PDB file of C-alpha atoms in Angstrom:
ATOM      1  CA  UNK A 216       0.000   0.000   0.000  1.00  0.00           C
ATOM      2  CA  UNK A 217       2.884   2.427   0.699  1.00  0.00           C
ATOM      3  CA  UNK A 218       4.060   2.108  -3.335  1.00  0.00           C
ATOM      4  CA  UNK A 219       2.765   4.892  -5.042  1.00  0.00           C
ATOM      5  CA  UNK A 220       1.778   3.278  -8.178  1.00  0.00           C
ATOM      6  CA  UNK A 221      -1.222   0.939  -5.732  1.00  0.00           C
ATOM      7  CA  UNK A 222      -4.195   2.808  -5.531  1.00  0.00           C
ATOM      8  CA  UNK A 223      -6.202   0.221  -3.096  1.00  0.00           C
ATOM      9  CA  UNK A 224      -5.426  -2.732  -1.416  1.00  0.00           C
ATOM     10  CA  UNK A 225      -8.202  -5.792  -1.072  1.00  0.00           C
ATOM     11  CA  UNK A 226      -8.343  -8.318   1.176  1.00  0.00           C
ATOM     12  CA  UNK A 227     -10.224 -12.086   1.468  1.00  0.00           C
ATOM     13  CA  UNK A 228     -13.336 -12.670   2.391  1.00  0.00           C
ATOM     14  CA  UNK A 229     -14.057 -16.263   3.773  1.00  0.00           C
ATOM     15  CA  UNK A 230     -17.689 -17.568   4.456  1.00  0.00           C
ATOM     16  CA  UNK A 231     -18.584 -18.669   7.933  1.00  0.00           C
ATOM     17  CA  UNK A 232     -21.267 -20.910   6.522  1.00  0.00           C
ATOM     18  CA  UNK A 233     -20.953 -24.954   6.844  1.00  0.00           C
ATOM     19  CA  UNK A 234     -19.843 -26.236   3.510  1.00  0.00           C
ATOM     20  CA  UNK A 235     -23.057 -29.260   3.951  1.00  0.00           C
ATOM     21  CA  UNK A 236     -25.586 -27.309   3.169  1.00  0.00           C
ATOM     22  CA  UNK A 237     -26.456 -26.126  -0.563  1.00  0.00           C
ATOM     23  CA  UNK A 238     -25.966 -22.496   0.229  1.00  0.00           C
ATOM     24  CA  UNK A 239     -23.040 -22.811   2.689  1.00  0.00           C
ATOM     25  CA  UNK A 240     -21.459 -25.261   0.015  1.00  0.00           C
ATOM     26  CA  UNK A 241     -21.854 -22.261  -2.876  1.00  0.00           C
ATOM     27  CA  UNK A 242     -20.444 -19.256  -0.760  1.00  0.00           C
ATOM     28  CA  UNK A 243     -17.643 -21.591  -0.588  1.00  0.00           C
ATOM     29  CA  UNK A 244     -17.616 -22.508  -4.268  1.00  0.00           C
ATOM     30  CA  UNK A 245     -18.040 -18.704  -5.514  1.00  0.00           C
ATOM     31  CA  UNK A 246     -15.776 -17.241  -2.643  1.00  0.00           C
ATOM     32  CA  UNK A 247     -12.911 -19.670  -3.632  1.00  0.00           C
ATOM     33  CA  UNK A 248     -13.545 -19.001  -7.382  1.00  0.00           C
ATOM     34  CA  UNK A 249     -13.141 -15.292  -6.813  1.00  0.00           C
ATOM     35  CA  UNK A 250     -10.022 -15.844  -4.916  1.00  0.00           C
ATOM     36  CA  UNK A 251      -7.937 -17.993  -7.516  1.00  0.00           C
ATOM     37  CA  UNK A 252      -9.213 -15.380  -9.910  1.00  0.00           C
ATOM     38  CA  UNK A 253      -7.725 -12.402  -8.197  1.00  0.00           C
ATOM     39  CA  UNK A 254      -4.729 -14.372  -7.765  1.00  0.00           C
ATOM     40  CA  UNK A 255      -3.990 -14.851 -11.569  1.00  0.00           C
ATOM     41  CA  UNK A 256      -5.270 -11.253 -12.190  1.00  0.00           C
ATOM     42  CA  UNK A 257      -2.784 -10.044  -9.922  1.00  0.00           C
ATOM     43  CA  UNK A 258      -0.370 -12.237 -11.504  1.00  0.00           C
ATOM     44  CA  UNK A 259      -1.119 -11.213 -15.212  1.00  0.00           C
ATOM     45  CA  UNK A 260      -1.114  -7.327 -13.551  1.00  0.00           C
ATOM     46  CA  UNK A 261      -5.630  -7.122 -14.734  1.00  0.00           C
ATOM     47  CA  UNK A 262      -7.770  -5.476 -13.379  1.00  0.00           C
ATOM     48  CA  UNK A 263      -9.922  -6.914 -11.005  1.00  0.00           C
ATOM     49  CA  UNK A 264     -12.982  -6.536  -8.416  1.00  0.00           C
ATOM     50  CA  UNK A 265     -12.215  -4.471  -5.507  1.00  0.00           C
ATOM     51  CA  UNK A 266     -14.102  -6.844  -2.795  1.00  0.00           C
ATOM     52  CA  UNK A 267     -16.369  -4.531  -0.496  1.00  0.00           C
ATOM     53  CA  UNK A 268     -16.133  -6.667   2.289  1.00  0.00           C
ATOM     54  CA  UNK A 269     -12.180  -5.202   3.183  1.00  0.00           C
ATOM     55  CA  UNK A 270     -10.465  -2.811   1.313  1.00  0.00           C
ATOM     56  CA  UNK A 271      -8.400   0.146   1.659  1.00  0.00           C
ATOM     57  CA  UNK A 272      -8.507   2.909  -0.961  1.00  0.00           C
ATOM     58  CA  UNK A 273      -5.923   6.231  -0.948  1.00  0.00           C
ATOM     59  CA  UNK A 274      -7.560   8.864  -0.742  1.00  0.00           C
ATOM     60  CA  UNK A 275      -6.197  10.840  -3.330  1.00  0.00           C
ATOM     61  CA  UNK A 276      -7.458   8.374  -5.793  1.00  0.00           C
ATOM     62  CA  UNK A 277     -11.111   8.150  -5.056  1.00  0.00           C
ATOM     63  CA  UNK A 278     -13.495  10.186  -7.526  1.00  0.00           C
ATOM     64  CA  UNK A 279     -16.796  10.431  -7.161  1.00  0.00           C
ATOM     65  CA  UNK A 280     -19.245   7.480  -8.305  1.00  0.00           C
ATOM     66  CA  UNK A 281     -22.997   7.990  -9.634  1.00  0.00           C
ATOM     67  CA  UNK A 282     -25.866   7.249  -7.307  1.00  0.00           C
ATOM     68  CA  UNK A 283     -26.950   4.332  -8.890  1.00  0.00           C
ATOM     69  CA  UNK A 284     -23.930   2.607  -8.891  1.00  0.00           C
ATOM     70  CA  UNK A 285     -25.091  -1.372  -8.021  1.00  0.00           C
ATOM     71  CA  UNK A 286     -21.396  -2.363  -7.229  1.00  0.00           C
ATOM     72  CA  UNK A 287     -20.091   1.069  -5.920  1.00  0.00           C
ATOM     73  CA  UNK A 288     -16.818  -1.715  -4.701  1.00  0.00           C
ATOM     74  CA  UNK A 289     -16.409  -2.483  -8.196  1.00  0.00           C
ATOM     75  CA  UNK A 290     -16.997   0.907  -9.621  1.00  0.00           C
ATOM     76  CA  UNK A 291     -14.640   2.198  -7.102  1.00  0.00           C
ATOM     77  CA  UNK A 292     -11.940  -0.127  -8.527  1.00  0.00           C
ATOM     78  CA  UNK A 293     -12.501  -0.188 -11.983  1.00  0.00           C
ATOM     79  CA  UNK A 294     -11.888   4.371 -11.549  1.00  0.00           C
ATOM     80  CA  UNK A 295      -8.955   3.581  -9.842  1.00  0.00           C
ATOM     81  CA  UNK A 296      -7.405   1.022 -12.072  1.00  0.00           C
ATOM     82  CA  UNK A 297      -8.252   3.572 -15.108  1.00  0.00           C
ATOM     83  CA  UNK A 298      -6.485   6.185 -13.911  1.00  0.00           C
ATOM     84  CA  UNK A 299      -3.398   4.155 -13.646  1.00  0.00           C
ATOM     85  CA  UNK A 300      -3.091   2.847 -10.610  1.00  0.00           C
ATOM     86  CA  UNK A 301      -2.763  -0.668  -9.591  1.00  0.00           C
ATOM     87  CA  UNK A 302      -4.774  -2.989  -7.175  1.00  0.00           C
ATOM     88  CA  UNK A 303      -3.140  -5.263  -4.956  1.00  0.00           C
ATOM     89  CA  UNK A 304      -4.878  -8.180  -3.007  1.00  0.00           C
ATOM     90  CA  UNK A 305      -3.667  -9.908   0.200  1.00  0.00           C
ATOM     91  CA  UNK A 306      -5.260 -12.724   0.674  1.00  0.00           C
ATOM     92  CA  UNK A 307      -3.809 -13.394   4.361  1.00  0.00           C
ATOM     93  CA  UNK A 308      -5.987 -10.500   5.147  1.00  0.00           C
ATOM     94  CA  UNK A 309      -9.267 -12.339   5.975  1.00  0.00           C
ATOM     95  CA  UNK A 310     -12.417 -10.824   6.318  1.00  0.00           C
ATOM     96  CA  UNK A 311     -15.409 -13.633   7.861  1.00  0.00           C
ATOM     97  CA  UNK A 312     -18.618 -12.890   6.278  1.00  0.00           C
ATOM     98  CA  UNK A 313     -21.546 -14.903   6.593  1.00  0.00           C
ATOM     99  CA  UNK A 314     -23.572 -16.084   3.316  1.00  0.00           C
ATOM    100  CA  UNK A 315     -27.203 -16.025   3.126  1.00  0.00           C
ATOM    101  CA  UNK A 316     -28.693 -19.495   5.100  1.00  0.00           C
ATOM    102  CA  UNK A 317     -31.820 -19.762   2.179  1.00  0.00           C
ATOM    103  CA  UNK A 318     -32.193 -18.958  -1.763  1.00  0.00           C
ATOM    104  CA  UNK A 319     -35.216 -16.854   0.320  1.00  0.00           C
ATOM    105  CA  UNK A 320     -32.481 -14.975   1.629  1.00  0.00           C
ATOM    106  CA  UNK A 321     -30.262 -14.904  -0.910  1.00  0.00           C
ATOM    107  CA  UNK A 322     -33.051 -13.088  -2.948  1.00  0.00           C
ATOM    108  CA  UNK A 323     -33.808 -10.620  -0.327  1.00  0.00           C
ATOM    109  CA  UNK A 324     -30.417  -9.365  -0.042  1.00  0.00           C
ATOM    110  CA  UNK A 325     -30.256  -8.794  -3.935  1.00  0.00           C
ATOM    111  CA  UNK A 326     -33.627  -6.776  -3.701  1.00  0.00           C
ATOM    112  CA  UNK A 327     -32.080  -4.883  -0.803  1.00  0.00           C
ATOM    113  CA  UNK A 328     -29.135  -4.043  -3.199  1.00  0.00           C
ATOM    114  CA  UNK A 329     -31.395  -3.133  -6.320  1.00  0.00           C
ATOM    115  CA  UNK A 330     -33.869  -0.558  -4.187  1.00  0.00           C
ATOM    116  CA  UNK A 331     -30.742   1.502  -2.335  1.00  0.00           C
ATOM    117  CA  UNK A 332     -30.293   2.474  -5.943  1.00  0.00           C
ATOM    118  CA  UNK A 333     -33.716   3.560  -6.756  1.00  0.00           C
TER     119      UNK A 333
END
């Protein structure tokens, strides 16, 4: 974070849920995914998705995003990496989040997401 040319910083978020249920099994499956792809975008020096869950941005690189931004994280990283700076990921910095138990509540957080922009 200290380089100059880094603009933000993003850590790892791991699910809390048990891998034996259906939705505990794909927060595992789509966390892991996302991990071994910011690993080889790092690697190939890509861009790639800022996760929301830990981050760290410089200040001097943030610009304002529109309202109805649905992924402000991603929006957020994708104005950084355009004006030239890079992203980094660490993925021994773990963040714990807990995935939705249901599809019920799976859906519900979407919605939740969708109205804030409305």
């Amino acid at each position: 974070f200290n380089s100059p040319n880094i603009g933000a910083v993003s850590g790892r978020p791991v699910p809390l849920n048990k891998k034996n249920s259906m939705m505990g099994f794909w927060a595992y499956v789509s966390y892991e995914l996302m991990h071994n792809k910011r690993l080889k975008d790092l690697r190939k020096n890509n861009f790639f998705h800022l996760s929301g869950y830990l981050c760290a941005v410089k200040r001097e690189v943030l610009s304002k995003i529109q309202n109805d931004a649905l992924a402000d994280d991603a929006v957020i990283g994708y104005n950084i990496f355009k004006k030239g700076y890079k992203i980094n990921y660490v993925p021994e910095a773990k963040v714990y989040v807990k995935f939705p138990l249901t599809i019920k509540d799976f859906l519900r957080q979407k919605r939740r997401t969708r109205e804030k922009i409305n």
